[in-house]
Each structure stands twice: as structure tokens, then as C-alpha cells.
Tab-separated table of C-alpha atoms in Angstrom:
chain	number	residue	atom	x	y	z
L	879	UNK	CA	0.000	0.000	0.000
L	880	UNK	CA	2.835	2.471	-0.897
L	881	UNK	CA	3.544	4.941	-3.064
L	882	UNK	CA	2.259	8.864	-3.350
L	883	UNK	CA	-1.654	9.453	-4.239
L	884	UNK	CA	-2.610	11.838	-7.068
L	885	UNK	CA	-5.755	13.409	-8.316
L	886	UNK	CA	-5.752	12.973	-12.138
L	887	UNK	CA	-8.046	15.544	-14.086
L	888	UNK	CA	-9.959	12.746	-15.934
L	889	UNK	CA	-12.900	15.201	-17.265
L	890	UNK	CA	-13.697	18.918	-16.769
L	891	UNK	CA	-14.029	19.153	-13.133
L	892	UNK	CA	-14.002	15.383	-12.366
L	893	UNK	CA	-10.115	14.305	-11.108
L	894	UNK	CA	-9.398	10.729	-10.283
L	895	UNK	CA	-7.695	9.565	-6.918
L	896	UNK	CA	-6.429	6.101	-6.974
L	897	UNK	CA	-6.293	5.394	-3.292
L	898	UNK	CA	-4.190	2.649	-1.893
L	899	UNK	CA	-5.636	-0.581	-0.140
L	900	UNK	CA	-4.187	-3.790	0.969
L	901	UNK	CA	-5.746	-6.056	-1.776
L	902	UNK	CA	-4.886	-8.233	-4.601
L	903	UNK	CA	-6.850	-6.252	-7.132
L	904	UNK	CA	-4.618	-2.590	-5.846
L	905	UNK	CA	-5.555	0.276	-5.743
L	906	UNK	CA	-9.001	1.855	-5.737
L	907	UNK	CA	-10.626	4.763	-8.072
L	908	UNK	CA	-12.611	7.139	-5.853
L	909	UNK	CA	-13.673	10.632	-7.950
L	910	UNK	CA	-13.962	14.330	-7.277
L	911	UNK	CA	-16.357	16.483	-8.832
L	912	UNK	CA	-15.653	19.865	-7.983
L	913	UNK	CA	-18.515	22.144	-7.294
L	914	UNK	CA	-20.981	22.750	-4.899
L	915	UNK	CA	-21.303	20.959	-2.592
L	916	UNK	CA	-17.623	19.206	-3.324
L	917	UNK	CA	-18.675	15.641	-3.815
L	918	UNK	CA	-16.433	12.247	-3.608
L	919	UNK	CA	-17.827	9.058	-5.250
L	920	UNK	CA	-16.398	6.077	-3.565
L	921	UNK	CA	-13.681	6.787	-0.650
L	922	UNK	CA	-11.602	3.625	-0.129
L	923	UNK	CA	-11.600	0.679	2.392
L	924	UNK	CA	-11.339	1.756	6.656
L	925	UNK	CA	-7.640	1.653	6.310
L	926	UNK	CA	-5.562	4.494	7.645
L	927	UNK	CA	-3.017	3.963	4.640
L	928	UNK	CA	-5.897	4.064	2.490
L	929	UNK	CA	-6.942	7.692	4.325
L	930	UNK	CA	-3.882	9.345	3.830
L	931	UNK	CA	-3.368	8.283	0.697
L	932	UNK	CA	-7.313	10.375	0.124
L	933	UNK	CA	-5.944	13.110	2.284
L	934	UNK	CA	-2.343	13.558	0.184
L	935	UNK	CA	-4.325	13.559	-3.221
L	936	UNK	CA	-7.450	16.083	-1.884
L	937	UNK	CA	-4.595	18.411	-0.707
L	938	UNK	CA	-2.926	18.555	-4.109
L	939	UNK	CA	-6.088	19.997	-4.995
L	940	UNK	CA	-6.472	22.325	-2.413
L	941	UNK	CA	-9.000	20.741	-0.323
L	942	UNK	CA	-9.392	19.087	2.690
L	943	UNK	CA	-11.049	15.635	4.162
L	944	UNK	CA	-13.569	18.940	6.507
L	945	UNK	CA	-14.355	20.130	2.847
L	946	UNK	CA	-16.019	17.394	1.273
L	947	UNK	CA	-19.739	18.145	1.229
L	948	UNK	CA	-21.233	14.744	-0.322
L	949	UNK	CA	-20.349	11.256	-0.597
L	950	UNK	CA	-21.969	9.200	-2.694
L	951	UNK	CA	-21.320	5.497	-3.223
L	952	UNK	CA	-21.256	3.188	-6.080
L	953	UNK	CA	-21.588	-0.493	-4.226
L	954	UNK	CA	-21.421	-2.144	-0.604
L	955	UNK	CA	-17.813	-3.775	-0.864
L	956	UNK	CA	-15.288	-2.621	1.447
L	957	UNK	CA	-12.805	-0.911	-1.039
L	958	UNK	CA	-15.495	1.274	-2.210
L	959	UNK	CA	-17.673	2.628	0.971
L	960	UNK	CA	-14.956	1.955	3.591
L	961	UNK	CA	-14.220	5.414	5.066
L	962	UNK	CA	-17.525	6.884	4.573
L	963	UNK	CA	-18.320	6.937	7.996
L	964	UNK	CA	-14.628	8.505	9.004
L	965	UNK	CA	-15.486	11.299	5.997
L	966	UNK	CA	-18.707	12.300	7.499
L	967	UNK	CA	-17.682	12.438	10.948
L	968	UNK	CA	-15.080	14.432	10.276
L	969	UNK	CA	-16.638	16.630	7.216
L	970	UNK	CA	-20.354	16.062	7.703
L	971	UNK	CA	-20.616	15.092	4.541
L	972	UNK	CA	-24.309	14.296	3.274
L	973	UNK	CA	-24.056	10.097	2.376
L	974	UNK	CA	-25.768	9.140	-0.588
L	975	UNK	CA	-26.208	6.001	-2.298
L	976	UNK	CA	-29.109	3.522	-3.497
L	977	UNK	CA	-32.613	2.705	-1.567
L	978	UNK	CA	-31.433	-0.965	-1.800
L	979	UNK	CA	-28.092	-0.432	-0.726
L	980	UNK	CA	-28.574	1.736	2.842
L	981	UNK	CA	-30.109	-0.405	5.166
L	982	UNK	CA	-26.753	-3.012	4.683
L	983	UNK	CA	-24.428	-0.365	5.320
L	984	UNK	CA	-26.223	1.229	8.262
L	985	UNK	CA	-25.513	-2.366	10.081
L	986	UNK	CA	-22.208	-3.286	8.421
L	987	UNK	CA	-21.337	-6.700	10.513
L	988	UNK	CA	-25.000	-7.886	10.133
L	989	UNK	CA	-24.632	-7.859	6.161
L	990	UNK	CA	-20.739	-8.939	6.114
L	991	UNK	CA	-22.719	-12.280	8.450
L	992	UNK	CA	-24.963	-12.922	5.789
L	993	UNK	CA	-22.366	-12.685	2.625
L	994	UNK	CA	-19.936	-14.334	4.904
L	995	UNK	CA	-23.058	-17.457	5.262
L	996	UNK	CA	-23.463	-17.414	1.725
L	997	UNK	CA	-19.700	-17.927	0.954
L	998	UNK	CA	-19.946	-21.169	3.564
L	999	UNK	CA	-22.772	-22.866	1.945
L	1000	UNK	CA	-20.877	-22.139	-1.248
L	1001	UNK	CA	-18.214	-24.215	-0.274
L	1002	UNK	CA	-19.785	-26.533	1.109
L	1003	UNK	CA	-22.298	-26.969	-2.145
L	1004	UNK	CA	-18.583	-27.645	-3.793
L	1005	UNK	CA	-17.188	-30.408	-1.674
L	1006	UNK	CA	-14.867	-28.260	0.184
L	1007	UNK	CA	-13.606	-30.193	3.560
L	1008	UNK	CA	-15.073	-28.617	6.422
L	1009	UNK	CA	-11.513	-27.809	8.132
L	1010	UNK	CA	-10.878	-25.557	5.270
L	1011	UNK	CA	-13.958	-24.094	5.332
L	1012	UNK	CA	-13.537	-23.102	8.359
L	1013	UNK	CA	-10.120	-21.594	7.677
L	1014	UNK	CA	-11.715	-19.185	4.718
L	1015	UNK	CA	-14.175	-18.464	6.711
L	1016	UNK	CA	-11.957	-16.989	9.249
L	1017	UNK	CA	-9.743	-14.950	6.584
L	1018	UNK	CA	-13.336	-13.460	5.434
L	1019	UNK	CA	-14.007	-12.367	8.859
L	1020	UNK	CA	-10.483	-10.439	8.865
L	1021	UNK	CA	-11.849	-8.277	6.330
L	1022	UNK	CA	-14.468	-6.768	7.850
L	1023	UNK	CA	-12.572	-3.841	9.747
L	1024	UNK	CA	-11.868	-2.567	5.884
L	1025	UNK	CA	-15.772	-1.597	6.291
L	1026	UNK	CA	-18.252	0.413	8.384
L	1027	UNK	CA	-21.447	1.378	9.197
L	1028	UNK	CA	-22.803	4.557	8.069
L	1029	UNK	CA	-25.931	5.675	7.878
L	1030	UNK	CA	-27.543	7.340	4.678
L	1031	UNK	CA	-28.825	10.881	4.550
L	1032	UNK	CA	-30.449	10.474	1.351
L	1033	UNK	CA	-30.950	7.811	-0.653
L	1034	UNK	CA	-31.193	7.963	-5.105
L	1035	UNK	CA	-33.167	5.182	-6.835
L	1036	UNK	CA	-32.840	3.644	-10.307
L	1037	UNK	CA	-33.643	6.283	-12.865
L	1038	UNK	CA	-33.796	9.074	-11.131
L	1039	UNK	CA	-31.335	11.939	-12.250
L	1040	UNK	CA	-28.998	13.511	-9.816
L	1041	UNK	CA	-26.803	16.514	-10.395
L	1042	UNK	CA	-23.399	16.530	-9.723
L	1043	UNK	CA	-20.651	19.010	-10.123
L	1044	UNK	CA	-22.945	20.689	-12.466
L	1045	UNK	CA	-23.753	17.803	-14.711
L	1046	UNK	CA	-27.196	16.158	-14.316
L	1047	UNK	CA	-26.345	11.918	-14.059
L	1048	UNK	CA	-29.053	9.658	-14.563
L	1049	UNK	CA	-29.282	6.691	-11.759
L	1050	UNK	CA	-28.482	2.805	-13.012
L	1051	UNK	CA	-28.795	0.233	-10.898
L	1052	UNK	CA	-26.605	-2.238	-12.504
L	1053	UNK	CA	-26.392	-5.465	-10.452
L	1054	UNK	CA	-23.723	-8.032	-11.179
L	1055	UNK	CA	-20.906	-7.671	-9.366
L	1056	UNK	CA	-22.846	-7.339	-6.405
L	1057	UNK	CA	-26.515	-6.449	-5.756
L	1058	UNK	CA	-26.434	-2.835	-5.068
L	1059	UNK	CA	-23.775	-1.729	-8.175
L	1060	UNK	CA	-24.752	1.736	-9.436
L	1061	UNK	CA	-23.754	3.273	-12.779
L	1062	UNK	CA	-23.888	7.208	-12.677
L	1063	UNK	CA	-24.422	8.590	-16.863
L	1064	UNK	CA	-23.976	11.695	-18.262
L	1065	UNK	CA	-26.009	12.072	-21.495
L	1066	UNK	CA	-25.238	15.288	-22.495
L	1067	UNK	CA	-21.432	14.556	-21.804
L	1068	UNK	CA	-21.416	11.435	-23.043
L	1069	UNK	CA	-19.783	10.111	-19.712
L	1070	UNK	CA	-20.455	6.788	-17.795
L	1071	UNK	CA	-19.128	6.649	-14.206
L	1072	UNK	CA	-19.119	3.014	-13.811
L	1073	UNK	CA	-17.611	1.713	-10.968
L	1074	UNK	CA	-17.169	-1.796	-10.776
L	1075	UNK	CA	-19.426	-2.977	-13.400
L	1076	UNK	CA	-16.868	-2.358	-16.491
L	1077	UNK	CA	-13.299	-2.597	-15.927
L	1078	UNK	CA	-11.117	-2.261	-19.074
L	1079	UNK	CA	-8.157	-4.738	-18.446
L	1080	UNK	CA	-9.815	-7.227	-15.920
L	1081	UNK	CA	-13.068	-8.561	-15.679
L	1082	UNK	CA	-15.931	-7.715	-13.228
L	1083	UNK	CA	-16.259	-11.048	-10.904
L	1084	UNK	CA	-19.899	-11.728	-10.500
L	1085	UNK	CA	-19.536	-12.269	-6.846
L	1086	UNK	CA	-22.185	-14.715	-5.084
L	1087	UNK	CA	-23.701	-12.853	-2.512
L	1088	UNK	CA	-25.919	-12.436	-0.093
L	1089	UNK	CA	-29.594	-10.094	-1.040
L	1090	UNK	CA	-29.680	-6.815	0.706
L	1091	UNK	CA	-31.974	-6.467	3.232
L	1092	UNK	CA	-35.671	-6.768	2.108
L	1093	UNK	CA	-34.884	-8.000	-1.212
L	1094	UNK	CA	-37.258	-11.024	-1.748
L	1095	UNK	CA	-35.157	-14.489	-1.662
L	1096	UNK	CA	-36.698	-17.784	-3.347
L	1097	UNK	CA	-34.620	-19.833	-1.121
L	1098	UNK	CA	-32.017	-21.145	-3.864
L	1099	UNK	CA	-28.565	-20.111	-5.263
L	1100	UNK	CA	-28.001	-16.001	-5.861
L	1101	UNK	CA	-27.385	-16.425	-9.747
L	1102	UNK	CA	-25.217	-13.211	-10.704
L	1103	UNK	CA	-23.298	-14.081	-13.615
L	1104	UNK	CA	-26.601	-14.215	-15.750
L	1105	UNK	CA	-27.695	-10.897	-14.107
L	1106	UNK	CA	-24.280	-9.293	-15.173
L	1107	UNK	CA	-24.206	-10.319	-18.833
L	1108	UNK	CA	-27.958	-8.897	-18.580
L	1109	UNK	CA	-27.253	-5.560	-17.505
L	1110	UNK	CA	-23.974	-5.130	-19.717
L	1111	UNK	CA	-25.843	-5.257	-22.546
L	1112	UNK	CA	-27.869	-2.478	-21.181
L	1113	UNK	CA	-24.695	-0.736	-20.495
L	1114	UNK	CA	-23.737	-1.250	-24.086
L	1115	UNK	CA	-26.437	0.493	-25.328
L	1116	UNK	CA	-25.757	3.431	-23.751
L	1117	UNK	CA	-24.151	6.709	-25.859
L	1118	UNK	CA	-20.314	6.553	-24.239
L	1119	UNK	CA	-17.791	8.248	-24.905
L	1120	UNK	CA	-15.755	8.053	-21.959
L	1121	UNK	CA	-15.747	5.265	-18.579
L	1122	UNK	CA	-14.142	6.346	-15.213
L	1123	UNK	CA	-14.136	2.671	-13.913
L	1124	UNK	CA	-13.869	1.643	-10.113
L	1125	UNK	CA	-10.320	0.173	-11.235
L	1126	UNK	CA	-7.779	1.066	-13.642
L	1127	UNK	CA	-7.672	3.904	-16.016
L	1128	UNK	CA	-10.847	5.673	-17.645
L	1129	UNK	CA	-11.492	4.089	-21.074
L	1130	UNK	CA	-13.334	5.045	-24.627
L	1131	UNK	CA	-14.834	2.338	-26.699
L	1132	UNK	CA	-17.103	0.972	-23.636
L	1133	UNK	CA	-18.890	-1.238	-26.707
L	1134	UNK	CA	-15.227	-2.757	-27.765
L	1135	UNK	CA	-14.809	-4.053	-24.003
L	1136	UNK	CA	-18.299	-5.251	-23.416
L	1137	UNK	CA	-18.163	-7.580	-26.745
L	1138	UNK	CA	-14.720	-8.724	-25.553
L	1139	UNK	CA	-16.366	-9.552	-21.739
L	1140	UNK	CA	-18.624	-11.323	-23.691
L	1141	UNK	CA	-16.278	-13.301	-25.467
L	1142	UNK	CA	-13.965	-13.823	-23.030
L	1143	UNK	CA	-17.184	-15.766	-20.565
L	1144	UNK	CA	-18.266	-17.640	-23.796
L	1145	UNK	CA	-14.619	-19.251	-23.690
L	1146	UNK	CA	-14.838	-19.803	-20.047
L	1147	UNK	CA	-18.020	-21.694	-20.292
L	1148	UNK	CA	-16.938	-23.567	-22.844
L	1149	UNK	CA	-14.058	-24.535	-21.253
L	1150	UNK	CA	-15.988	-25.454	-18.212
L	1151	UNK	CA	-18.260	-27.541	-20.441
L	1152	UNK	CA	-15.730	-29.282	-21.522
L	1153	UNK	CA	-14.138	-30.118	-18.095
L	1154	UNK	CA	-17.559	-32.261	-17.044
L	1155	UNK	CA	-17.268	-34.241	-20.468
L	1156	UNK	CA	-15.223	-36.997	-18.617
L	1157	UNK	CA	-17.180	-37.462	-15.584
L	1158	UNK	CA	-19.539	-35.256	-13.334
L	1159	UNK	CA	-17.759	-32.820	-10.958
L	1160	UNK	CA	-18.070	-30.689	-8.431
L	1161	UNK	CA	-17.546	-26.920	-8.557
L	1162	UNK	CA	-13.879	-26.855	-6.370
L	1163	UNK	CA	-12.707	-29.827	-8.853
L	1164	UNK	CA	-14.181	-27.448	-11.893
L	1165	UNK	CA	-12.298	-24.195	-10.042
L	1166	UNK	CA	-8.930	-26.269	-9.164
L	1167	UNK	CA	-8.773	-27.600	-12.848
L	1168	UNK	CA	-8.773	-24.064	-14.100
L	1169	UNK	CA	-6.891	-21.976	-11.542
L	1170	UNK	CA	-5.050	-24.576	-9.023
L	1171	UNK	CA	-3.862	-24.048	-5.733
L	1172	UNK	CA	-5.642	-20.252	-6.545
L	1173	UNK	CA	-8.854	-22.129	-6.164
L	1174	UNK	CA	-7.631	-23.079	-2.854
L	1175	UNK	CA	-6.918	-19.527	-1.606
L	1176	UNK	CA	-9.500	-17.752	-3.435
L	1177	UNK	CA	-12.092	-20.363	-2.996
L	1178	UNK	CA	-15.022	-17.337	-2.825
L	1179	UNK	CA	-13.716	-15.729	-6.045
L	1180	UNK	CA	-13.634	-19.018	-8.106
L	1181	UNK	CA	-16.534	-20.589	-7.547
L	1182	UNK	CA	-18.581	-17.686	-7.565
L	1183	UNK	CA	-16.742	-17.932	-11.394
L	1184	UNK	CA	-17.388	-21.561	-12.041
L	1185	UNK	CA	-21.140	-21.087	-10.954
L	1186	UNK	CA	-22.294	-18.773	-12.580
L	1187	UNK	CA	-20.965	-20.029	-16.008
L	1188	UNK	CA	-22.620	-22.871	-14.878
L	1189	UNK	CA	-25.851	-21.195	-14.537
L	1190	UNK	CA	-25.130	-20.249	-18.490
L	1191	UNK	CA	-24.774	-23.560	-19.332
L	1192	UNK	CA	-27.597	-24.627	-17.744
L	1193	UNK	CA	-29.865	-21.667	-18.806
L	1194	UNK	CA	-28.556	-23.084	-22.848
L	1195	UNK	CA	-29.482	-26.373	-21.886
L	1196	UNK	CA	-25.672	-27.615	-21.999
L	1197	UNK	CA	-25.557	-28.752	-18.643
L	1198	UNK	CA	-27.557	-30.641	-16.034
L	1199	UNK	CA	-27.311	-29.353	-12.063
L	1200	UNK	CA	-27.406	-32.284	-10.180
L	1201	UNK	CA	-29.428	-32.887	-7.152
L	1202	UNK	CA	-27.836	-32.161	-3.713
L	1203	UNK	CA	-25.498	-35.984	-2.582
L	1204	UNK	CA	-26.320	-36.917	1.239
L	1205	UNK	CA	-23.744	-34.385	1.989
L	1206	UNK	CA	-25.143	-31.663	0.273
L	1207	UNK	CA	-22.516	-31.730	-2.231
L	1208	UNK	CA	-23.274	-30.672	-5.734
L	1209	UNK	CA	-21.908	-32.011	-9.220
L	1210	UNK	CA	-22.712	-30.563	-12.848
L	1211	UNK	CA	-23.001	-33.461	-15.625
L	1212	UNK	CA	-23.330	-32.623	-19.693
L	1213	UNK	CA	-26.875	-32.638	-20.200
L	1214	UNK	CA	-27.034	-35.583	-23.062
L	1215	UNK	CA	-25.446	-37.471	-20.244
């Protein structure tokens, strides 16, 4: 988590700060529109590296953590909506973010449970020995101080148009790469503040999770890797000329890395068809056959990966879901089988 933090002009009035945090994926894009009131989307996980590296980066620009008026925030992981209780406390910042989204954030531990429950019966759907579930589970739990509570002062909804820095945004609730993912877009400047749900050089991990609070649950499998490739086709549609992503650098050609997302999951799936031709597996065999001892250490990441292309597969008919073993174990078979 070294290294000096900048704010990049990435549009007129909008600079990037890519603030440091202590995970795989680096560091994280949070944005500042100047203007009235000065607003920051995103802020960066509950990490005092992470803070200074906001505070260097707001001083370059001559403000202050006190001056930030509004924070709004894109989606409920840690690296994104991390500080946002530290900013208002010490700003009084006005917290925005989705309807769906503030009633998880205003009890943080009580929705990290719940995704953290999710993740177990994940593994334990893929055969995973219960020692080592145990072990992830506890390496999950160390994650939580990155987040916070905070409560929301005003909430936006999908659709509705919010202005910001003197451009009027239009609301998108893009779910995906995790329930409460929300796309800010400029119209008029042809702008797309997308957080998480486009990346230019990696792909967006459709992360099982748990549904936010009140969102109605039929009991089975959260299936977002079918929701993603739903809403990105949306996205696609949009008028773009320019992406400020949650990750990375901001992007043109929005269309160009959408069709290659697609592409790139077609392959996967195929690959992961091919992988059950032998025999019927489970999804940790499926995830340890494409990513090894990765699928060990990132056992949430992977299988959330392996299924949802399963749920493609299925969804096309390719593939047959198996019914629960007396363990509760669950194996995916080609469906002329």
C-alpha cells in the first residue's frame, strides 16, 4: 500500500484519486467532482493507509477531508464505501447512495454475516472439507474492519437523475458484481461513471452474494453471472464516450470491451463444459482444474466464477445441475449425459 496518491483531471471538473488498499486487485478509483457541494464518489476501504493516501491527493487539490460536502457510493464492498463513515464524521458530509443499498451499510457486521453465510454454503455446495472451510471463513471475517457502518442521509433510486458538479447523471442500478452496483451517466457529456461494473483490463467477478436487506429471496442459489451479462448489454447500449471505472484507467470504446467480456465468458463456459465431459464434478474440482492451488486460496472468487458459467450452461441447456449428494454436495453433468 505504498507509493504517493494523485488526483488525475480525468474530465472537466471530475479528477481521479487512486487510493491505496491492501488487496490483490490494488488500488481503488474514488472521484472528485468539484462544485458545490464538493462531492467524492467512492472513498476507499477503513484503512488508515488508504486515508492518507485520500488526504495527500485532496490536498494537491487544495481541499481538505472537513471540505467534502457529499459522498456518494457506487456499491457495498469494502474498497469502495470503507471510510464513509470517518469522511462524514469528520466533514459532515451528506451520504448518498441507493434505496437498496442503505439499510446493509447502516448495520455493516450484520450484512458482512450474511455474505460471509453465503460464501460457507458455497463451499460446502462444492465439496470443500469442512476444516478448510472453516479456515476461509476466518480470513473473510479479517476483512471486515476494511468496512463500516454509516448511515444514509439520502438515498437515489434507479432512474432518477442527480446533479453533480454541475452535470445532471441519470441513476443505473446495474447489479452483477454485487446487488447494489450503481452506474452514474452523463447524457449530455457522453460520460459513464461506472464503478465496478466495467473494468477495461480485468473482468468484473460476478460475486455470489448475499440479497440486501428486504430483497425477496426464493430460497435457492443467488445467480449473478446471468444478471451481469444482462445488464452489460444495457450498459452497451448506452451513448459513451468516456468510462471512469472503479479500477484502472478511464477508457473510450465501452462497446469494444463489453463484446470482448462477452467473449472472453463464452470461452470460459466452454471450457468449463468441456471439463464435465469426462465425468460429473463438483464446482472446487471445476475451479482447481482451471486456476489450481488459486482455487484453494480464493475459494469465494472461483466458484462464484465456475457457478455462474454454470448457470449459463444450464440456462442453454448444456448442462444438467445435479441434485444435492447426502452431503449436500453438488456435481454438474453434460446434459445428453
Amino acid at each position: 500500500m505504498t507509493g504517493s496518491t494523485n488526483a488525475v483531471e480525468v474530465a472537466a471538473g471530475i479528477h481521479r484519486i487512486a487510493v491505496p488498499t491492501p488487496f490483490i486487485v490494488g488500488r481503488v478509483n474514488t472521484y472528485l467532482f468539484e462544485g458545490e457541494p464538493l462531492t467524492l464518489l467512492d472513498t476507499g476501504p477503513n484503512s488508515g493507509t488508504s486515508l492518507d493516501g485520500l488526504e495527500q491527493a485532496l490536498l494537491s487539490r487544495g481541499h481538505e477531508i472537513d471540505d467534502i460536502g457529499r459522498v456518494l457510493i457506487s456499491h457495498q464492498h469494502v474498497d469502495h464505501a470503507g471510510l464513509a463513515a470517518i469522511i462524514k464524521r469528520r466533514s459532515g458530509a451528506e451520504i448518498v447512495m441507493l434505496d437498496r443499498l442503505a439499510p446493509a451499510l447502516a448495520d455493516w457486521p450484520a450484512a458482512a454475516q450474511r455474505d460471509d453465510d453465503v460464501a460457507a454454503s458455497l463451499m460446502r455446495q462444492s465439496g470443500l472439507p469442512d476444516d478448510l472451510i472453516t479456515a476461509l471463513a476466518a480470513v473473510g471475517r479479517s476483512y471486515r474492519a476494511f468496512g463500516a457502518s454509516v448511515e444514509t442521509d439520502r438515498t437515489i433510486s434507479d432512474g432518477e437523475t442527480i446533479e453533480i458538479g454541475g452535470r445532471r447523471m441519470e441513476v443505473m442500478h446495474r447489479p452483477g458484481h454485487s446487488p447494489s452496483d450503481t452506474v452514474l451517466h452523463d447524457r449530455e457529456g457522453r460520460l459513464l461513471v461506472a464503478a465496478d461494473h466495467l473494468l477495461e483490463r480485468i473482468s468484473s467477478n460476478p460475486l455470489i452474494s448475499a440479497p440486501l436487506p428486504g430483497e425477496e429471496s426464493d430460497g435457492g442459489r443467488p445467480r449473478p453471472l446471468p444478471t451481469y451479462l444482462e445488464h452489460l448489454r444495457e450498459t452497451r447500449e448506452l451513448e459513451v464516450d468516456l468510462v471512469l471505472p472503479g479500477h484502472g484507467d478511464e477508457f473510450g470504446d465501452h462497446r469494444a470491451v463489453i463484446d470482448d467480456r462477452f467473449a472472453m465468458h463464452e470461452r470460459r463456459a466452454a471450457k468449463l463444459r468441456d471439463a464435465i465431459s469426462d465425468r460429473p464434478k463438483t464446482a472446487f474440482e471445476l475451479a482447481f482444474e482451471l486456476w489450481g492451488q488459486l482455487a484453494v486460496a480464493q475459494a469465494y472468487l472461483t466458484l462464484s466464477e465456475v457457478f455462474g458459467h454454470m448457470d449459463l450452461l444450464v440456462d442453454q441447456g448444456e448442462v444438467i445441475e445435479m441434485p444435492p449428494d447426502d452431503k449436500g454436495v453438488v456435481r454438474f453433468t453434460p446434459s445428453g449425459s
